[in-house]
Structure formats: structure tokens, C-alpha cells
Amino acid sequence: LRMRARPDVSHWLGHDLITGPAAEAAARRYGGKTIIIHHMDYIAYQNLGGGRGSQTVDNQRRQIALFEAADFAFGVGARLAKNARYLGAKHAQTIVPGFPEIMIPSDRKSDSLRAIIAGRFDEKSEPVKQVDLVVNAFGRAIREAGTLVPSLSAPSLTLLGVEAERAAKMERAATSKAGRSVNLVPASFNTDPKAFATHCSRANLAI
């Protein structure tokens, strides 16, 4: 750790196995307590595509050591908060993910459903990401509630991180589920956080 001693720092915050070990090392070296945010339940998904069993088991072993030593823990959502306790966290609370209200101006919301999903949704990651499930559910919602819910009369689903060729297959599947044309808007993944925030602030549903 390339930092000077910080006796004024009371808590070190780490993101799971990404920066959690660094937070733990800083607390040992400079004092203070650790807060670890649980974001990835490796045993639940990492080996879904096969071939990563040893890595999955090793990651869980490292997580158990990390969360047993943590002074406080948070889970991104209730399921991960519960899993943090399963991994050995003494105190684990839930973080509700989302954007502050200030980022979603009320005068810029649409009356129609404007849903968005973002990620690197290549074919190889489908067992983990399951973007096909989202698209099919979107089509089914239109079929079952399209005449009852006004916002579903002309909805759209923006797919950030889906190749155009794969999106065309998804659109056919969603259309089949919906029983009518479905507006899917595929776009490449954008790593610019400001651009991502702009997209999300105009949506009224993030999946």
C-alpha cells in the first residue's frame, strides 16, 4: 500500500475481493475498522459455464477469510447481505442499489416504459448474465399486461452491451412472447460513467 499513515481514518472500505484485502491490510497497518461490501457470490455463479471450479472454490475460501475478519459488511441487495452472513460476517446490512433521485429529473420521465439493461452480454457469459431471460420476460409482460398497463402500450428496452446480430435473435424471441412487435434497442457497451448515468436517468426501469 503506497500511502502515508492516516491516524484520522477510522474505517477502511473495500469492495469484496477486488479491494477488500487492501482495506484489511490498511486497517492492520494503520489502525481503524474494516467495512467490506459483498458484491459477488462466486459459488453461486462463477462455474456455471464450467471449467472454473478450482477458481470458484478458491474465491469462496478467500471470501470466508475476508468476511470473518471484517468489522462490518454490506450486501448489494438483501440476498447478498444474507450471503455475507453465511460467509462469516459478524454484521451485514443491505445496500439498496440505485441512483439518487437528483439524477432522475421528474420532468424528463416518459409515460411509456423505458427499460434499460447494461453489461457485457456476449454468448459466453449467458449462463451467468441471462439477458435472454430479461428479453423474454419483457415480451411476456407486454402480452399479459399490455392492454391493462398504459406504460406497456409502446415500451422500449435498451440493451447496452449486446451485439446487433444477437439482438436481432432476441427481438424475434421477444416478439414471439409478446404476440406483437417489440422495440429492442441494442447498443455497444459504454465504459463512460457519465454516458451510462445519462442513459439510466432517462429510463424508468433498470433491470
PDB file of C-alpha atoms in Angstrom:
ATOM      1  CA  LEU A   1       0.000   0.000   0.000  1.00  0.00           C
ATOM      2  CA  ARG A   2       1.515   3.274  -1.118  1.00  0.00           C
ATOM      3  CA  MET A   3       0.123   5.643   1.468  1.00  0.00           C
ATOM      4  CA  ARG A   4       1.221   7.573   4.482  1.00  0.00           C
ATOM      5  CA  ALA A   5      -0.063   6.729   7.943  1.00  0.00           C
ATOM      6  CA  ARG A   6      -3.568   8.120   8.444  1.00  0.00           C
ATOM      7  CA  PRO A   7      -4.421   8.061  12.150  1.00  0.00           C
ATOM      8  CA  ASP A   8      -7.521  10.155  11.354  1.00  0.00           C
ATOM      9  CA  VAL A   9      -9.055   7.344   9.249  1.00  0.00           C
ATOM     10  CA  SER A  10     -11.487   5.330  11.357  1.00  0.00           C
ATOM     11  CA  HIS A  11     -12.846   2.961   8.692  1.00  0.00           C
ATOM     12  CA  TRP A  12     -11.435   1.365   5.554  1.00  0.00           C
ATOM     13  CA  LEU A  13     -13.971   0.462   2.866  1.00  0.00           C
ATOM     14  CA  GLY A  14     -13.340  -2.434   0.476  1.00  0.00           C
ATOM     15  CA  HIS A  15     -15.230  -3.919  -2.481  1.00  0.00           C
ATOM     16  CA  ASP A  16     -15.389  -7.685  -1.960  1.00  0.00           C
ATOM     17  CA  LEU A  17     -12.223  -9.491  -3.211  1.00  0.00           C
ATOM     18  CA  ILE A  18     -11.371  -6.572  -5.507  1.00  0.00           C
ATOM     19  CA  THR A  19     -10.269  -4.050  -2.870  1.00  0.00           C
ATOM     20  CA  GLY A  20     -11.373  -5.801   0.328  1.00  0.00           C
ATOM     21  CA  PRO A  21      -7.932  -7.291   1.036  1.00  0.00           C
ATOM     22  CA  ALA A  22      -6.368  -3.835   0.602  1.00  0.00           C
ATOM     23  CA  ALA A  23      -8.816  -2.363   3.132  1.00  0.00           C
ATOM     24  CA  GLU A  24      -7.996  -5.150   5.555  1.00  0.00           C
ATOM     25  CA  ALA A  25      -4.245  -4.630   5.106  1.00  0.00           C
ATOM     26  CA  ALA A  26      -4.631  -0.869   5.639  1.00  0.00           C
ATOM     27  CA  ALA A  27      -6.569  -1.411   8.863  1.00  0.00           C
ATOM     28  CA  ARG A  28      -3.891  -3.775  10.155  1.00  0.00           C
ATOM     29  CA  ARG A  29      -1.111  -1.362   9.284  1.00  0.00           C
ATOM     30  CA  TYR A  30      -2.665   1.970  10.262  1.00  0.00           C
ATOM     31  CA  GLY A  31      -5.484   1.065  12.633  1.00  0.00           C
ATOM     32  CA  GLY A  32      -9.222   1.505  12.216  1.00  0.00           C
ATOM     33  CA  LYS A  33     -12.056  -0.838  11.314  1.00  0.00           C
ATOM     34  CA  THR A  34     -12.947  -2.525   8.023  1.00  0.00           C
ATOM     35  CA  ILE A  35     -16.176  -2.319   6.041  1.00  0.00           C
ATOM     36  CA  ILE A  36     -16.467  -4.841   3.221  1.00  0.00           C
ATOM     37  CA  ILE A  37     -19.158  -4.656   0.528  1.00  0.00           C
ATOM     38  CA  HIS A  38     -20.239  -8.103  -0.709  1.00  0.00           C
ATOM     39  CA  HIS A  39     -20.912  -7.948  -4.444  1.00  0.00           C
ATOM     40  CA  MET A  40     -20.156 -11.404  -5.858  1.00  0.00           C
ATOM     41  CA  ASP A  41     -21.395 -14.784  -4.647  1.00  0.00           C
ATOM     42  CA  TYR A  42     -18.791 -16.764  -6.578  1.00  0.00           C
ATOM     43  CA  ILE A  43     -20.031 -20.205  -5.531  1.00  0.00           C
ATOM     44  CA  ALA A  44     -23.477 -19.368  -6.963  1.00  0.00           C
ATOM     45  CA  TYR A  45     -22.421 -18.393 -10.470  1.00  0.00           C
ATOM     46  CA  GLN A  46     -18.733 -18.444 -11.360  1.00  0.00           C
ATOM     47  CA  ASN A  47     -18.624 -22.048 -12.570  1.00  0.00           C
ATOM     48  CA  LEU A  48     -21.994 -22.033 -14.364  1.00  0.00           C
ATOM     49  CA  GLY A  49     -20.191 -22.130 -17.711  1.00  0.00           C
ATOM     50  CA  GLY A  50     -17.851 -24.881 -16.491  1.00  0.00           C
ATOM     51  CA  GLY A  51     -14.068 -25.049 -16.279  1.00  0.00           C
ATOM     52  CA  ARG A  52     -13.661 -22.666 -13.336  1.00  0.00           C
ATOM     53  CA  GLY A  53     -14.309 -24.955 -10.385  1.00  0.00           C
ATOM     54  CA  SER A  54     -10.919 -24.531  -8.692  1.00  0.00           C
ATOM     55  CA  GLN A  55     -11.043 -20.756  -9.093  1.00  0.00           C
ATOM     56  CA  THR A  56     -14.585 -20.681  -7.674  1.00  0.00           C
ATOM     57  CA  VAL A  57     -13.627 -22.704  -4.584  1.00  0.00           C
ATOM     58  CA  ASP A  58     -10.514 -20.568  -4.031  1.00  0.00           C
ATOM     59  CA  ASN A  59     -12.527 -17.346  -4.298  1.00  0.00           C
ATOM     60  CA  GLN A  60     -15.027 -18.590  -1.737  1.00  0.00           C
ATOM     61  CA  ARG A  61     -12.176 -19.582   0.598  1.00  0.00           C
ATOM     62  CA  ARG A  62     -10.716 -16.074   0.296  1.00  0.00           C
ATOM     63  CA  GLN A  63     -14.147 -14.521   0.868  1.00  0.00           C
ATOM     64  CA  ILE A  64     -14.702 -16.530   4.047  1.00  0.00           C
ATOM     65  CA  ALA A  65     -11.381 -15.290   5.433  1.00  0.00           C
ATOM     66  CA  LEU A  66     -12.201 -11.709   4.378  1.00  0.00           C
ATOM     67  CA  PHE A  67     -15.706 -11.552   5.829  1.00  0.00           C
ATOM     68  CA  GLU A  68     -14.858 -13.403   9.040  1.00  0.00           C
ATOM     69  CA  ALA A  69     -12.217 -10.741   9.700  1.00  0.00           C
ATOM     70  CA  ALA A  70     -14.391  -7.761   8.657  1.00  0.00           C
ATOM     71  CA  ASP A  71     -15.717  -5.468  11.367  1.00  0.00           C
ATOM     72  CA  PHE A  72     -18.768  -4.581   9.262  1.00  0.00           C
ATOM     73  CA  ALA A  73     -20.205  -5.844   5.996  1.00  0.00           C
ATOM     74  CA  PHE A  74     -22.828  -4.785   3.492  1.00  0.00           C
ATOM     75  CA  GLY A  75     -24.504  -6.763   0.723  1.00  0.00           C
ATOM     76  CA  VAL A  76     -25.672  -5.239  -2.560  1.00  0.00           C
ATOM     77  CA  GLY A  77     -29.280  -6.296  -2.106  1.00  0.00           C
ATOM     78  CA  ALA A  78     -30.862  -8.488   0.576  1.00  0.00           C
ATOM     79  CA  ARG A  79     -29.673 -11.777  -0.927  1.00  0.00           C
ATOM     80  CA  LEU A  80     -26.010 -10.783  -0.801  1.00  0.00           C
ATOM     81  CA  ALA A  81     -26.393  -9.343   2.698  1.00  0.00           C
ATOM     82  CA  LYS A  82     -27.663 -12.766   3.787  1.00  0.00           C
ATOM     83  CA  ASN A  83     -24.808 -14.457   1.941  1.00  0.00           C
ATOM     84  CA  ALA A  84     -22.267 -12.203   3.662  1.00  0.00           C
ATOM     85  CA  ARG A  85     -23.518 -13.599   6.972  1.00  0.00           C
ATOM     86  CA  TYR A  86     -23.234 -17.125   5.531  1.00  0.00           C
ATOM     87  CA  LEU A  87     -19.599 -16.347   4.679  1.00  0.00           C
ATOM     88  CA  GLY A  88     -18.974 -15.349   8.288  1.00  0.00           C
ATOM     89  CA  ALA A  89     -19.637 -11.611   8.551  1.00  0.00           C
ATOM     90  CA  LYS A  90     -20.471 -10.530  12.094  1.00  0.00           C
ATOM     91  CA  HIS A  91     -22.662  -7.628  10.992  1.00  0.00           C
ATOM     92  CA  ALA A  92     -24.140  -7.495   7.484  1.00  0.00           C
ATOM     93  CA  GLN A  93     -26.640  -4.890   6.337  1.00  0.00           C
ATOM     94  CA  THR A  94     -28.334  -4.394   2.975  1.00  0.00           C
ATOM     95  CA  ILE A  95     -27.377  -1.743   0.441  1.00  0.00           C
ATOM     96  CA  VAL A  96     -30.234  -0.919  -1.928  1.00  0.00           C
ATOM     97  CA  PRO A  97     -28.660  -0.265  -5.339  1.00  0.00           C
ATOM     98  CA  GLY A  98     -29.919   2.603  -7.467  1.00  0.00           C
ATOM     99  CA  PHE A  99     -29.430   6.213  -8.431  1.00  0.00           C
ATOM    100  CA  PRO A 100     -30.087   9.262  -6.244  1.00  0.00           C
ATOM    101  CA  GLU A 101     -33.358  10.999  -7.067  1.00  0.00           C
ATOM    102  CA  ILE A 102     -31.426  14.072  -8.172  1.00  0.00           C
ATOM    103  CA  MET A 103     -30.198  12.127 -11.202  1.00  0.00           C
ATOM    104  CA  ILE A 104     -33.746  11.458 -12.435  1.00  0.00           C
ATOM    105  CA  PRO A 105     -35.456  14.803 -13.131  1.00  0.00           C
ATOM    106  CA  SER A 106     -39.225  14.324 -12.896  1.00  0.00           C
ATOM    107  CA  ASP A 107     -39.873  16.456 -15.999  1.00  0.00           C
ATOM    108  CA  ARG A 108     -37.726  14.145 -18.136  1.00  0.00           C
ATOM    109  CA  LYS A 109     -39.532  10.884 -17.432  1.00  0.00           C
ATOM    110  CA  SER A 110     -41.546   9.168 -20.128  1.00  0.00           C
ATOM    111  CA  ASP A 111     -45.130   7.986 -19.716  1.00  0.00           C
ATOM    112  CA  SER A 112     -44.164   4.822 -21.614  1.00  0.00           C
ATOM    113  CA  LEU A 113     -41.981   2.135 -20.107  1.00  0.00           C
ATOM    114  CA  ARG A 114     -38.354   2.897 -20.929  1.00  0.00           C
ATOM    115  CA  ALA A 115     -36.398  -0.052 -19.583  1.00  0.00           C
ATOM    116  CA  ILE A 116     -32.627  -0.460 -19.702  1.00  0.00           C
ATOM    117  CA  ILE A 117     -30.165  -3.269 -19.057  1.00  0.00           C
ATOM    118  CA  ALA A 118     -26.398  -2.932 -19.265  1.00  0.00           C
ATOM    119  CA  GLY A 119     -23.476  -5.340 -19.237  1.00  0.00           C
ATOM    120  CA  ARG A 120     -21.130  -7.296 -21.462  1.00  0.00           C
ATOM    121  CA  PHE A 121     -23.710  -9.729 -22.797  1.00  0.00           C
ATOM    122  CA  ASP A 122     -21.729 -11.974 -25.096  1.00  0.00           C
ATOM    123  CA  GLU A 123     -22.827 -15.550 -25.779  1.00  0.00           C
ATOM    124  CA  LYS A 124     -20.150 -16.980 -23.478  1.00  0.00           C
ATOM    125  CA  SER A 125     -21.459 -15.086 -20.451  1.00  0.00           C
ATOM    126  CA  GLU A 126     -25.126 -16.004 -20.992  1.00  0.00           C
ATOM    127  CA  PRO A 127     -25.221 -18.763 -18.313  1.00  0.00           C
ATOM    128  CA  VAL A 128     -24.234 -16.081 -15.793  1.00  0.00           C
ATOM    129  CA  LYS A 129     -25.831 -12.889 -17.158  1.00  0.00           C
ATOM    130  CA  GLN A 130     -29.067 -14.439 -18.560  1.00  0.00           C
ATOM    131  CA  VAL A 131     -30.009 -11.451 -20.684  1.00  0.00           C
ATOM    132  CA  ASP A 132     -32.256 -13.753 -22.730  1.00  0.00           C
ATOM    133  CA  LEU A 133     -34.391 -14.199 -19.606  1.00  0.00           C
ATOM    134  CA  VAL A 134     -34.859 -10.418 -19.359  1.00  0.00           C
ATOM    135  CA  VAL A 135     -35.826 -10.089 -23.011  1.00  0.00           C
ATOM    136  CA  ASN A 136     -38.321 -12.951 -22.846  1.00  0.00           C
ATOM    137  CA  ALA A 137     -39.831 -11.572 -19.636  1.00  0.00           C
ATOM    138  CA  PHE A 138     -40.185  -8.171 -21.325  1.00  0.00           C
ATOM    139  CA  GLY A 139     -42.106  -9.764 -24.190  1.00  0.00           C
ATOM    140  CA  ARG A 140     -44.285 -11.766 -21.834  1.00  0.00           C
ATOM    141  CA  ALA A 141     -45.116  -8.664 -19.774  1.00  0.00           C
ATOM    142  CA  ILE A 142     -46.303  -6.927 -22.939  1.00  0.00           C
ATOM    143  CA  ARG A 143     -48.530  -9.890 -23.828  1.00  0.00           C
ATOM    144  CA  GLU A 144     -50.040 -10.255 -20.362  1.00  0.00           C
ATOM    145  CA  ALA A 145     -50.383  -6.616 -19.306  1.00  0.00           C
ATOM    146  CA  GLY A 146     -50.020  -4.563 -22.473  1.00  0.00           C
ATOM    147  CA  THR A 147     -53.734  -3.754 -22.684  1.00  0.00           C
ATOM    148  CA  LEU A 148     -54.070  -3.122 -18.938  1.00  0.00           C
ATOM    149  CA  VAL A 149     -50.992  -1.025 -18.168  1.00  0.00           C
ATOM    150  CA  PRO A 150     -50.757   2.174 -20.239  1.00  0.00           C
ATOM    151  CA  SER A 151     -46.954   2.347 -19.987  1.00  0.00           C
ATOM    152  CA  LEU A 152     -46.739  -1.024 -21.771  1.00  0.00           C
ATOM    153  CA  SER A 153     -48.631   0.125 -24.850  1.00  0.00           C
ATOM    154  CA  ALA A 154     -45.433   1.319 -26.547  1.00  0.00           C
ATOM    155  CA  PRO A 155     -42.481   0.279 -24.348  1.00  0.00           C
ATOM    156  CA  SER A 156     -38.799   0.028 -25.225  1.00  0.00           C
ATOM    157  CA  LEU A 157     -35.909  -1.986 -23.839  1.00  0.00           C
ATOM    158  CA  THR A 158     -32.411  -0.582 -24.351  1.00  0.00           C
ATOM    159  CA  LEU A 159     -29.709  -3.270 -24.328  1.00  0.00           C
ATOM    160  CA  LEU A 160     -26.284  -1.783 -23.629  1.00  0.00           C
ATOM    161  CA  GLY A 161     -23.634  -4.375 -24.391  1.00  0.00           C
ATOM    162  CA  VAL A 162     -25.396  -6.638 -26.906  1.00  0.00           C
ATOM    163  CA  GLU A 163     -24.125  -7.179 -30.446  1.00  0.00           C
ATOM    164  CA  ALA A 164     -26.611  -6.247 -33.181  1.00  0.00           C
ATOM    165  CA  GLU A 165     -26.693  -9.784 -34.597  1.00  0.00           C
ATOM    166  CA  ARG A 166     -27.579 -11.307 -31.246  1.00  0.00           C
ATOM    167  CA  ALA A 167     -30.093  -8.540 -30.558  1.00  0.00           C
ATOM    168  CA  ALA A 168     -31.943  -9.471 -33.756  1.00  0.00           C
ATOM    169  CA  LYS A 169     -32.423 -13.016 -32.423  1.00  0.00           C
ATOM    170  CA  MET A 170     -33.609 -11.590 -29.113  1.00  0.00           C
ATOM    171  CA  GLU A 171     -36.080  -9.329 -30.870  1.00  0.00           C
ATOM    172  CA  ARG A 172     -37.602 -12.293 -32.686  1.00  0.00           C
ATOM    173  CA  ALA A 173     -37.903 -14.185 -29.393  1.00  0.00           C
ATOM    174  CA  ALA A 174     -39.474 -11.204 -27.610  1.00  0.00           C
ATOM    175  CA  THR A 175     -41.889 -10.656 -30.480  1.00  0.00           C
ATOM    176  CA  SER A 176     -42.960 -14.284 -30.241  1.00  0.00           C
ATOM    177  CA  LYS A 177     -43.527 -13.900 -26.495  1.00  0.00           C
ATOM    178  CA  ALA A 178     -45.402 -10.598 -26.877  1.00  0.00           C
ATOM    179  CA  GLY A 179     -47.524 -11.560 -29.855  1.00  0.00           C
ATOM    180  CA  ARG A 180     -46.648  -8.252 -31.498  1.00  0.00           C
ATOM    181  CA  SER A 181     -43.656  -6.141 -32.464  1.00  0.00           C
ATOM    182  CA  VAL A 182     -41.294  -5.336 -29.598  1.00  0.00           C
ATOM    183  CA  ASN A 183     -38.972  -2.338 -29.515  1.00  0.00           C
ATOM    184  CA  LEU A 184     -35.490  -3.545 -28.522  1.00  0.00           C
ATOM    185  CA  VAL A 185     -32.680  -1.001 -28.855  1.00  0.00           C
ATOM    186  CA  PRO A 186     -29.223  -2.646 -28.896  1.00  0.00           C
ATOM    187  CA  ALA A 187     -26.062  -0.601 -28.374  1.00  0.00           C
ATOM    188  CA  SER A 188     -22.421  -1.309 -27.613  1.00  0.00           C
ATOM    189  CA  PHE A 189     -21.200  -1.275 -24.021  1.00  0.00           C
ATOM    190  CA  ASN A 190     -20.083   2.176 -22.906  1.00  0.00           C
ATOM    191  CA  THR A 191     -17.499   2.409 -20.126  1.00  0.00           C
ATOM    192  CA  ASP A 192     -18.009   6.173 -19.680  1.00  0.00           C
ATOM    193  CA  PRO A 193     -19.856   6.515 -16.334  1.00  0.00           C
ATOM    194  CA  LYS A 194     -21.386   9.873 -17.314  1.00  0.00           C
ATOM    195  CA  ALA A 195     -22.836   8.439 -20.519  1.00  0.00           C
ATOM    196  CA  PHE A 196     -24.185   5.456 -18.583  1.00  0.00           C
ATOM    197  CA  ALA A 197     -25.759   7.737 -15.967  1.00  0.00           C
ATOM    198  CA  THR A 198     -27.396   9.771 -18.723  1.00  0.00           C
ATOM    199  CA  HIS A 199     -28.978   6.654 -20.227  1.00  0.00           C
ATOM    200  CA  CYS A 200     -30.190   5.446 -16.835  1.00  0.00           C
ATOM    201  CA  SER A 201     -31.571   8.820 -15.788  1.00  0.00           C
ATOM    202  CA  ARG A 202     -33.913   8.778 -18.790  1.00  0.00           C
ATOM    203  CA  ALA A 203     -35.113   5.230 -18.087  1.00  0.00           C
ATOM    204  CA  ASN A 204     -37.878   4.430 -15.617  1.00  0.00           C
ATOM    205  CA  LEU A 205     -36.880   0.791 -15.121  1.00  0.00           C
ATOM    206  CA  ALA A 206     -33.360  -0.609 -14.762  1.00  0.00           C
ATOM    207  CA  ILE A 207     -33.022  -4.408 -14.845  1.00  0.00           C
TER     208      ILE A 207
END
